[in-house]
Coordinates of C-alpha atoms and ligand atoms in Angstrom, one line a residue:
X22 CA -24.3 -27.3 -20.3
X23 CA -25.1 -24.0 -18.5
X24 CA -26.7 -24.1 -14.9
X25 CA -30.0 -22.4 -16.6
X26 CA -30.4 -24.8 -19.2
X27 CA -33.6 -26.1 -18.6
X28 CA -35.1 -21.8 -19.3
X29 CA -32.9 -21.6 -22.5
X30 CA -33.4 -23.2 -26.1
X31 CA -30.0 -22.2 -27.1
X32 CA -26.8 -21.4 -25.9
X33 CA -24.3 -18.6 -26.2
X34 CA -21.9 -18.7 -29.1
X35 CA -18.2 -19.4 -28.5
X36 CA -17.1 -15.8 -28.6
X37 CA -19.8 -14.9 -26.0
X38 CA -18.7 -17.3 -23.8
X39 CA -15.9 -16.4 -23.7
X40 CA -16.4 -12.7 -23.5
X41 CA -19.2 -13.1 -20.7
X42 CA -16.7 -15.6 -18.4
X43 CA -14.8 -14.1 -15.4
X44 CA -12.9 -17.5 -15.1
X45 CA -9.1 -16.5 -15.6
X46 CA -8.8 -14.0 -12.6
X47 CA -11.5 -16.3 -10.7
X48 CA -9.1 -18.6 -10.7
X49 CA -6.8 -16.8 -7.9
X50 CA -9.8 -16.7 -5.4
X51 CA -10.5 -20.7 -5.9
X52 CA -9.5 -21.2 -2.0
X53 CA -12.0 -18.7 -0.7
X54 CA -14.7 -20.2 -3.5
X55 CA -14.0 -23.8 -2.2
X56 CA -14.2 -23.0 2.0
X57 CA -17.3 -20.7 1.1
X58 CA -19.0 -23.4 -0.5
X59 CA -17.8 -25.9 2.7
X60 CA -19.2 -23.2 5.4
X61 CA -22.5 -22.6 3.6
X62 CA -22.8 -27.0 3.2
X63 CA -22.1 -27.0 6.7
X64 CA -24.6 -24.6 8.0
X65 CA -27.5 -26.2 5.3
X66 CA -26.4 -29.5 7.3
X67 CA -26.9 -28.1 10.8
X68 CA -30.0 -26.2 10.2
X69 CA -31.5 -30.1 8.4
X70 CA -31.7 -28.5 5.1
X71 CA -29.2 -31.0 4.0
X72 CA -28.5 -34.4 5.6
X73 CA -24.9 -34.9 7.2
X74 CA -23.9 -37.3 5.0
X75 CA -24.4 -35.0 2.0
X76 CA -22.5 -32.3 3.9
X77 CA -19.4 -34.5 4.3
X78 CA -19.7 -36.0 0.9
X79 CA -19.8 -32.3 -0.5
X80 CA -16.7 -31.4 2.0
X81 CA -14.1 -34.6 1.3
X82 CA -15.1 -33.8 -2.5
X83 CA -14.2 -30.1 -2.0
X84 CA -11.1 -30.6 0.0
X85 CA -10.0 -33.0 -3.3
X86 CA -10.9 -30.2 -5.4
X87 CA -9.1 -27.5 -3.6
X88 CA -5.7 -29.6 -3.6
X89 CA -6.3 -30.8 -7.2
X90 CA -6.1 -26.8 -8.3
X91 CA -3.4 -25.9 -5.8
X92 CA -1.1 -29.0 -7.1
X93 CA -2.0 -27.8 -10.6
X94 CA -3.8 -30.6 -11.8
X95 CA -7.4 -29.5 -12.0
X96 CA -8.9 -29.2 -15.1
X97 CA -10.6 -26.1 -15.9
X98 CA -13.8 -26.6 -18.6
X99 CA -13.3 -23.7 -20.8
X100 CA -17.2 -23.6 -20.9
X101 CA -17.2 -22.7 -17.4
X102 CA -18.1 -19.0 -16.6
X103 CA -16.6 -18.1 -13.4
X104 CA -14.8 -20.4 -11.0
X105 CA -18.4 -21.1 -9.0
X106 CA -19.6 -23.0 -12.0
X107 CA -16.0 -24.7 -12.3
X108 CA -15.8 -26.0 -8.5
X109 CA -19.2 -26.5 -8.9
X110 CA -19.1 -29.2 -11.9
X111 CA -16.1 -31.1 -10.6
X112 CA -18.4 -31.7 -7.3
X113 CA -20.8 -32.4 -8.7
X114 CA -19.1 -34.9 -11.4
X115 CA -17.3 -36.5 -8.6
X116 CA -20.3 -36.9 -6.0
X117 CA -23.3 -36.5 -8.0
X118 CA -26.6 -35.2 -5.9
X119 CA -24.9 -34.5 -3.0
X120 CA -23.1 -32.0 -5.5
X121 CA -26.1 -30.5 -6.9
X122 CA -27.9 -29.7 -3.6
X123 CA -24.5 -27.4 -2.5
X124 CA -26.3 -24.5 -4.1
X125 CA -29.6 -24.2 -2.0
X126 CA -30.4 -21.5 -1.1
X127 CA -27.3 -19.5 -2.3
X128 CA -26.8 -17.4 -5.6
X129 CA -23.7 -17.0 -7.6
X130 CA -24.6 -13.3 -6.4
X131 CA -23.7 -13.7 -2.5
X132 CA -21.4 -16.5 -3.6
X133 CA -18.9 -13.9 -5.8
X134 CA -19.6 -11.3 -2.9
X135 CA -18.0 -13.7 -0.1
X136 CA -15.2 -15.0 -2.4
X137 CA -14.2 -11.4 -3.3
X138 CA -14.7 -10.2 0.1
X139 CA -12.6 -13.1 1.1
X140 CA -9.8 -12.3 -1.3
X141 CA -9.4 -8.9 -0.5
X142 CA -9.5 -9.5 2.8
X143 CA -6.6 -11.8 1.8
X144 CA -4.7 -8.9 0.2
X145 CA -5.3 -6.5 2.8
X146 CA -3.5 -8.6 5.6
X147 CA -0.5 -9.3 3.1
X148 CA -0.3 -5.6 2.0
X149 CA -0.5 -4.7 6.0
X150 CA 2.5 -6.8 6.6
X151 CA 4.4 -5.5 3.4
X152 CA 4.1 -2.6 4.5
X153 CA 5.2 -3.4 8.3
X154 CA 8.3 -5.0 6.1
X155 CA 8.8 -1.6 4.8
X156 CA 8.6 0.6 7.5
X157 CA 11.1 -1.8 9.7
X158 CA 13.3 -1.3 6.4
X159 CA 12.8 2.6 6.5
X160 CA 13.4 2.6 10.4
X161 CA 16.4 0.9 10.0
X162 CA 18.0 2.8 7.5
X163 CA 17.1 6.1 10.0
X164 CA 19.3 4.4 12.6
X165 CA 22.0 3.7 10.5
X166 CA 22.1 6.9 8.7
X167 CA 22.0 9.1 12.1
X168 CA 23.6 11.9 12.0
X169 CA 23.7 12.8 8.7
X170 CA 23.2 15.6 7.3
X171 CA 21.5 17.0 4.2
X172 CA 19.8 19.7 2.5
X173 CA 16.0 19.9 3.1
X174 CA 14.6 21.3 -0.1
X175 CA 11.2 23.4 -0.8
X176 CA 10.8 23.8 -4.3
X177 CA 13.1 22.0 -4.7
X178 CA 16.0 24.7 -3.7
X179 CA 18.6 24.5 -0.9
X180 CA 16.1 25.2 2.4
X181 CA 17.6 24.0 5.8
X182 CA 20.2 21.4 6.6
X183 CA 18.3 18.6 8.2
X184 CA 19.1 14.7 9.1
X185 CA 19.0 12.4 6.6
X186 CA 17.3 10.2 9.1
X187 CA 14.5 13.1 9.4
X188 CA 13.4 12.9 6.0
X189 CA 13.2 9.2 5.7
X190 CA 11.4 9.0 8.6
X191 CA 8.8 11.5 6.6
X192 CA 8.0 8.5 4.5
X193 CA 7.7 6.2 7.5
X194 CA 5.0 8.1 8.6
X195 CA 3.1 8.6 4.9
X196 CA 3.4 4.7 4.8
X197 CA 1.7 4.7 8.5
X198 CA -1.1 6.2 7.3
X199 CA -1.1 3.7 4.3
X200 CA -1.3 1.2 6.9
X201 CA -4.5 2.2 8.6
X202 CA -6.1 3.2 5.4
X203 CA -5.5 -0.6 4.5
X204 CA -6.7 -1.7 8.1
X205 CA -9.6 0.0 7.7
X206 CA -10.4 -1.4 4.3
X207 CA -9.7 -4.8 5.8
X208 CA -12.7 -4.0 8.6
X209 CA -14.9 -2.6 5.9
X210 CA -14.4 -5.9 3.7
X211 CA -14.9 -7.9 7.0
X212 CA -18.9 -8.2 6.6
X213 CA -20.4 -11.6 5.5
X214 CA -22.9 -11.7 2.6
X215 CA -23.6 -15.0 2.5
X216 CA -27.0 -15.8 3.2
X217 CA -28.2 -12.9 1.1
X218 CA -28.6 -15.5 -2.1
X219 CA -29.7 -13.5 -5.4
X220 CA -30.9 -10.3 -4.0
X221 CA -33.6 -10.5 -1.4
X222 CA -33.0 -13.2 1.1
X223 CA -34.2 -17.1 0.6
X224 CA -37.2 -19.5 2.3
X225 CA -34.7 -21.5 3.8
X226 CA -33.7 -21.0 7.7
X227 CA -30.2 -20.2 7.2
X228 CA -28.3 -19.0 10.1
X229 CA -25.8 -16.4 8.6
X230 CA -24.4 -16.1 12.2
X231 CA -23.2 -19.3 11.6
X232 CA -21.6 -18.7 8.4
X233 CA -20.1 -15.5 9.5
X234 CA -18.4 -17.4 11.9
X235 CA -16.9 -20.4 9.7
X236 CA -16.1 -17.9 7.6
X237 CA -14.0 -15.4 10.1
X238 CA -16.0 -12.3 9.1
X239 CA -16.6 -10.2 12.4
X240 CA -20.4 -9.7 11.4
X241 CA -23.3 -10.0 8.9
X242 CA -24.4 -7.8 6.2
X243 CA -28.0 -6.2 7.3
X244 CA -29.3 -5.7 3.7
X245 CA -29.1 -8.3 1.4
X246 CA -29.5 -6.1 -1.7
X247 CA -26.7 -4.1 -0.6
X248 CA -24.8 -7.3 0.3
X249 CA -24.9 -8.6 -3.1
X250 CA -24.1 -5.4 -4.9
X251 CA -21.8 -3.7 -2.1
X252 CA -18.2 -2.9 -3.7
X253 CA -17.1 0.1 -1.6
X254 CA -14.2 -2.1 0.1
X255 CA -12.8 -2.7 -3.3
X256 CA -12.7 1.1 -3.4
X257 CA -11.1 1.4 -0.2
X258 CA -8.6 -1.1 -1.2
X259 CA -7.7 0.6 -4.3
X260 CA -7.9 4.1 -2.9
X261 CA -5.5 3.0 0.3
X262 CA -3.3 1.3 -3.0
X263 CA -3.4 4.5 -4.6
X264 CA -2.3 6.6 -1.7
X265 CA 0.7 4.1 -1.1
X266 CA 2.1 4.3 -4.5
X267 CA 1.8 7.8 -4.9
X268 CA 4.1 7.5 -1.5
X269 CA 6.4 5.0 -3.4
X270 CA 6.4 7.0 -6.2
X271 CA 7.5 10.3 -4.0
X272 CA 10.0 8.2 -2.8
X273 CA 11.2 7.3 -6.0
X274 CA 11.4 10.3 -7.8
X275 CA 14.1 11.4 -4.8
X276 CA 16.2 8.2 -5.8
X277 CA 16.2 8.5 -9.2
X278 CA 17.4 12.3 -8.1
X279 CA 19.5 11.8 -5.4
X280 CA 21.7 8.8 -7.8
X281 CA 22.1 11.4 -10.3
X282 CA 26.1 12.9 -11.2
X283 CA 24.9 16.2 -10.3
X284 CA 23.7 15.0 -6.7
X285 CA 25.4 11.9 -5.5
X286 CA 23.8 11.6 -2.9
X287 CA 23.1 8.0 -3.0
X288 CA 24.6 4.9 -5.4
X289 CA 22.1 2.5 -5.6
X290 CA 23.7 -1.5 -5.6
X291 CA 24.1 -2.9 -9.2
X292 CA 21.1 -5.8 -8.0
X293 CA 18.5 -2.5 -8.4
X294 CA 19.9 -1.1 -11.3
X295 CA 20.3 -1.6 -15.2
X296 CA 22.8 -0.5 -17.4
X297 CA 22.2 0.1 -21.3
X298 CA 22.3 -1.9 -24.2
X299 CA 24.6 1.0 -26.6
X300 CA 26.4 3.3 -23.3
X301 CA 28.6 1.1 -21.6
X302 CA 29.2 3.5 -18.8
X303 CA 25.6 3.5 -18.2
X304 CA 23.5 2.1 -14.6
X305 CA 19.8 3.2 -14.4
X306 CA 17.8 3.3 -11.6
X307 CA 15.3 1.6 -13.7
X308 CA 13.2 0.0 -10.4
X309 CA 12.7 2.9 -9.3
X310 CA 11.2 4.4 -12.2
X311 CA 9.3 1.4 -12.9
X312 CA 7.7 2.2 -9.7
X313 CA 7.1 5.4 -10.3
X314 CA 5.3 4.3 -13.7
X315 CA 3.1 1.8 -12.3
X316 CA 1.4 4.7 -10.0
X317 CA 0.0 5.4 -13.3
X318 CA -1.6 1.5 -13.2
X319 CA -3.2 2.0 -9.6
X320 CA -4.5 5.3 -10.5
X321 CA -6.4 3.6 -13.1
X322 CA -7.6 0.5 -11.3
X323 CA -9.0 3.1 -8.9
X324 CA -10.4 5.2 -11.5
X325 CA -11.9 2.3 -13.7
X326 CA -13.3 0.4 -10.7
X327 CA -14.9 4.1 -9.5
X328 CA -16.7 4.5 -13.0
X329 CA -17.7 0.9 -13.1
X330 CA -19.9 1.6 -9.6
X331 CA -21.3 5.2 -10.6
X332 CA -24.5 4.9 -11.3
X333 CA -25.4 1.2 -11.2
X334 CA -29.1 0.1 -10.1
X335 CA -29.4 -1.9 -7.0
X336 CA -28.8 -5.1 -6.9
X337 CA -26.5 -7.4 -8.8
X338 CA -25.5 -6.3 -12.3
X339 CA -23.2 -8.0 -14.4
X340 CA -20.9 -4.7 -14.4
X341 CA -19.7 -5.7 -11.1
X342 CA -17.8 -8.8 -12.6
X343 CA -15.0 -6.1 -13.6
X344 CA -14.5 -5.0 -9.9
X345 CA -11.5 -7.9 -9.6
X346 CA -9.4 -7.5 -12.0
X347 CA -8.1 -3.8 -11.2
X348 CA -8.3 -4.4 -7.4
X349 CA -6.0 -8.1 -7.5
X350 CA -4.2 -5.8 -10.0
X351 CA -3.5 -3.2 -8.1
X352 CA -2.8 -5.2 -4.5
X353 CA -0.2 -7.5 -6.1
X354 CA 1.3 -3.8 -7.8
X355 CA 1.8 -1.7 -4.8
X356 CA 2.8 -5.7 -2.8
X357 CA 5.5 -5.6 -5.6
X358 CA 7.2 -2.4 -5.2
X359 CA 7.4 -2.4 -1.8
X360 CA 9.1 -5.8 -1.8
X361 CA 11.4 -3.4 -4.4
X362 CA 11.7 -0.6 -2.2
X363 CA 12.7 -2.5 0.5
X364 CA 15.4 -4.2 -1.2
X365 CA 16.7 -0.5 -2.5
X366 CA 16.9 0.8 1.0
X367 CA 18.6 -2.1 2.0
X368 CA 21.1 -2.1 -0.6
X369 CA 21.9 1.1 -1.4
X370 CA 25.3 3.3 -0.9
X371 CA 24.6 6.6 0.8
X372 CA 27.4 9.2 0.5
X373 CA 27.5 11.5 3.7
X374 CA 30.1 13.6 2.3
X375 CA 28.1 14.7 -0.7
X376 CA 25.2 15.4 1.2
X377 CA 26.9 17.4 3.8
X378 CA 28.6 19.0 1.3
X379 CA 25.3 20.6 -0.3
X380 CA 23.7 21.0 2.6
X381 CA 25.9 24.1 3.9
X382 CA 25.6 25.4 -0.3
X383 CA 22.5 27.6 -0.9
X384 CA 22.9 30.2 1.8
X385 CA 20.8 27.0 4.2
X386 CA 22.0 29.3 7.3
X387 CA 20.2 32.1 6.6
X388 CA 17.4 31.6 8.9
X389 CA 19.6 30.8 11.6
X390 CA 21.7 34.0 11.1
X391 CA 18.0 36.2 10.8
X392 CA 17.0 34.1 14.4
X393 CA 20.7 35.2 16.1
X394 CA 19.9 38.8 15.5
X395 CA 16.2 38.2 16.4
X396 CA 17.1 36.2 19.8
X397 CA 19.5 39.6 20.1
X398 CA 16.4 42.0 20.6
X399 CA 15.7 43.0 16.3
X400 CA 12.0 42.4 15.5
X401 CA 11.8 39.2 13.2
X402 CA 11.0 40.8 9.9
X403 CA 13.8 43.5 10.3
X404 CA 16.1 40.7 10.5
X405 CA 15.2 38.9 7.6
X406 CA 15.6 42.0 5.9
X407 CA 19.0 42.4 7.1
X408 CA 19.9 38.6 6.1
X409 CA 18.8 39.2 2.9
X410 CA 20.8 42.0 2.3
X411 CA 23.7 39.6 3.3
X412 CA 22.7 37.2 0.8
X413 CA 22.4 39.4 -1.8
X414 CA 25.9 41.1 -1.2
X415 CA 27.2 37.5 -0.9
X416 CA 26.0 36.7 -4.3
X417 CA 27.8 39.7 -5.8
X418 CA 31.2 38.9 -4.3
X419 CA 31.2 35.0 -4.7
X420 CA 30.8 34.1 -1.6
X421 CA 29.0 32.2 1.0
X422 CA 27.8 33.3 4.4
X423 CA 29.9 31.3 6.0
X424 CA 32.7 32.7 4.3
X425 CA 32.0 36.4 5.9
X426 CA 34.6 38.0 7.9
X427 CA 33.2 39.5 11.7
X428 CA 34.0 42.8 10.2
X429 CA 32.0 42.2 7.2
X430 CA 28.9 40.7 9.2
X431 CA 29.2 43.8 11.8
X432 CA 28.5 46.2 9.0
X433 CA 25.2 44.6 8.2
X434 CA 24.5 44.9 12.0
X435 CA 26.4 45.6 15.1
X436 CA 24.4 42.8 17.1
X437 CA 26.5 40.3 15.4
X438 CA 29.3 38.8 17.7
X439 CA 32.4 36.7 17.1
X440 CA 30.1 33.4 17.8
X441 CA 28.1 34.0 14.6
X442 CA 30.9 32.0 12.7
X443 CA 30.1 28.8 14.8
X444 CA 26.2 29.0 14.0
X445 CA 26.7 28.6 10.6
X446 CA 27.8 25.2 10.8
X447 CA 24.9 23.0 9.3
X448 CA 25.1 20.3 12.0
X449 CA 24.7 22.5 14.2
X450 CA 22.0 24.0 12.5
X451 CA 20.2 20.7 12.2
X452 CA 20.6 20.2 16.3
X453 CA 19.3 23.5 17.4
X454 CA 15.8 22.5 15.9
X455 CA 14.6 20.8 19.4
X456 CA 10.6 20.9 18.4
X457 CA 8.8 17.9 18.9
X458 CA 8.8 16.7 15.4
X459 CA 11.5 19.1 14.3
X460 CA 15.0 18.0 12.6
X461 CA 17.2 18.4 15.8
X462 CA 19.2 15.4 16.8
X463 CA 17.1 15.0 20.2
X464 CA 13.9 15.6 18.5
X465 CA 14.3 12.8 15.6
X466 CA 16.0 10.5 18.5
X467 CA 12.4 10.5 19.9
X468 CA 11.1 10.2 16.6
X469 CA 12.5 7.0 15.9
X470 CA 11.6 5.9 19.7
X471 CA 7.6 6.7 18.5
X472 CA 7.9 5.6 15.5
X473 CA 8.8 1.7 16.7
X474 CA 6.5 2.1 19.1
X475 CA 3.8 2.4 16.3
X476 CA 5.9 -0.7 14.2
X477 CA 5.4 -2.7 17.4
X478 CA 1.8 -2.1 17.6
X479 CA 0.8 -2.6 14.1
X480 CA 2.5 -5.8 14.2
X481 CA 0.1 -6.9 16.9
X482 CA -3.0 -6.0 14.3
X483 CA -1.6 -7.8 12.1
X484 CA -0.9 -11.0 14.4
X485 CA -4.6 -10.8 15.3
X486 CA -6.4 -10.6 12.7
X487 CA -4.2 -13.7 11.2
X488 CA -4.5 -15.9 14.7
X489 CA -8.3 -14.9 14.8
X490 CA -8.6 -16.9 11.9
X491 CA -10.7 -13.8 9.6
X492 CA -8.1 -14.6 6.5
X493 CA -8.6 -17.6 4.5
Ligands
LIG504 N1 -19.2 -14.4 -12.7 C1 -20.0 -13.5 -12.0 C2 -19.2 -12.4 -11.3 O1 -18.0 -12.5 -11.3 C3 -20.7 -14.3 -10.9 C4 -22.0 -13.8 -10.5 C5 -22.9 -14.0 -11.7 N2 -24.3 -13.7 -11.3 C6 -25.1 -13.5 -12.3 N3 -26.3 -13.2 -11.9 N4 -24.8 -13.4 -13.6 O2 -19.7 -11.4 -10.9

């Protein structure tokens, strides 16, 4: 029997059930449902709107209820819409009018508002850590890996020999900024709603102070239309989501490149690869891919969760019921490939050799050899011109700069000395970039030093939000 029976004289076919019911993906924020329900009982206890007794009658049956689903054993009415309904009905089966009178002045409207804001809240503090996970995987591997070197590409063409640790660290810093993107859709989720009931407030003296506080929110929602119809948090998750997998994704696309024959630059460990059912000699980097595909998956959670809002009348509308799916989607997506990532860091071969190797191919000194004759007194532009000239004769005679004779770099300019042989080395190319930021051995040494710094901070937000008790 529906909770409006007594309004209707019939009720919704089969099919419409089922189609109308949110149940399914309801089912993974049953924890936040139950200790919403317990927090609300127990401020409608302190304020006398309920007796005590009813409040602990309503709480033991809860607890019961909450361990029931999380050994498995609970049994879900396929009649029931959404998991409110569900909890609700067991309660009240099991305790009768103490049950019934949960629901005073509450709506299912603030009640899906607090669970969801509950559950993301949830997500956000796992992704956070994921991602710390990550990071401390991606700092590691910088360590490890110092020293060598690589070519750094722009359009994808030899550039300048850098540090392999250099451009991992590039990603630690992308997934940095997926971190506060995430923190900051934690603090937007952190608002309570509760308290707001269907749309406009109720008679009852609630104390949504209270609430807020049982609850772990840091404050209460002002408006209690926007409260109940408020979903920009779910758009913040899935936008900070989106971001990170399109830095996975980045990521990814250099793996799947870098474990190629014609590179070699990395073998990834059999555990994160597949091989092929018909070429025996075959080893994907299928994970990789697979992350790289489900960037697609985000993108649309984002996008469909964005269309769902546009346009909708204040307050509650039934559209928002599809605000979960895509954002639990998308959470557990980008929480997946970064456990993935990690584990393809952690595992993976990398072959210094090779990458040392290319990155003194593709004329990568050039810049260096135009800034020796500009540190020699030749205007900048002039020797780029010059450089090029040496490229180009290079080219024509199969060679590479570092290849030329004295004699033969003398003819393109007499400011060349003998030492011009030793600048070409790519090491040493890599070491002379002494910018803050830059590639140079120094420079990334103090990279890595900021960059745990920032690990060892984020940690703490992480720690405090958990031992503040504002994730249930
Ligand atoms: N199942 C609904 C949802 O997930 C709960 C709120 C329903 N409220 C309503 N007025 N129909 O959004």
């Amino acid at each position: 029997m529906a909770l409006w029976s007594g309004r209707f004289e019939q009720s919704v076919g089969e099919f419409t059930q089922r189609f109308g019911a949110s149940l399914e993906i309801d089912k993974k924020m049953y924890r936040q449902d139950i200790h919403g329900s317990i927090a609300h009982a127990k401020m409608l206890a302190r304020q006398g709107i309920i007796s005590q007794t009813d409040f602990e009658h309503i709480e033991v049956g809860l607890l019961e209820i909450e361990n029931q689903i999380r050994q498995g054993k609970f049994k879900y009415d396929v009649n029931d819409e959404d998991i409110h309904m569900a909890v609700e009905g067991a309660l009240t089966d099991d305790i009768g009018a103490a049950g019934q009178r949960l629901h005073t002045g509450r709506s299912r409207n603030d009640q899906v508002a607090v669970d969801i804001r509950m559950h993301a809240k949830y997500l956000l503090v796992e992704l956070m850590a994921e991602n710390y996970s990550l990071r401390r995987v991606i700092l590691r591997a910088a360590r490890k890996y110092f020293g060598v070197v690589m070519p750094g590409y722009t359009h994808l063409q030899h550039a300048q020999p850098i540090l392999f640790s250099h451009h991992l660290l590039a990603y630690f810093w992308m997934f940095t900024r997926d971190f506060k993107r995430l923190a900051d859709a934690f603090d937007d989720a952190d608002a309570n709603p509760l308290g707001a009931a269907a749309l406009a407030g109720t008679t009852y003296p609630l104390d949504r102070a209270y609430t807020t506080e049982l609850l772990g929110f840091s404050r209460a929602i002002p408006n209690s239309l926007d409260a109940v119809s408020d979903r920009d948090y779910l758009l913040d998750l899935l936008y900070a989501c989106t971001v990170s997998m399109l830095h996975l994704s980045r990521l990814c696309e250099e793996i799947i490149i870098w474990s190629t024959t014609e590179f070699g630059f990395i073998t990834l460990s059999d555990s994160y690869s597949t091989g092929s059912s018909i070429m025996p000699q075959k080893k994907n980097p299928d994970f990789a891919e697979l992350t790289r595909g489900k960037t697609g998956r985000v993108v649309g959670d984002l996008m469909s969760l964005v269309v769902t809002m546009k346009s909708l009348p204040l307050a509650y509308n039934k559209d928002l019921q599809e605000c979960k799916e895509g954002s639990i989607d998308a959470a557990h997506t980008l929480r997946d490939c970064m456990i993935c990532m990690e584990g393809m860091i952690d595992t993976w071969t990398v072959h210094a050799d090779r990458m040392r190797e290319e990155a003194a191919q593709g004329f990568t000194a050039a810049t260096d050899v135009a800034d020796y004759l500009a540190k020699r007194g030749m205007p900048f532009r002039k020797a780029h011109e010059v450089v090029g000239e040496l490229v180009l004769y290079c080219e024509k005679h199969g060679k590479g700069l570092e290849d030329l004779t004295h004699e033969e770099f003398q003819k393109a300019s007499p400011l060349f000395g003998e030492d011009i042989v030793g600048e070409l080395d790519p090491e040493a190319i890599a070491r002379a970039r002494t910018t803050y930021g830059g590639t140079g051995h120094d420079a990334v040494r103090e990279q890595m030093r900021e960059a745990s710094r920032k690990l060892k901070s984020d940690r703490r937000v992480v720690k405090n939000i958990r031992e503040r008790g504002a994730v249930i």
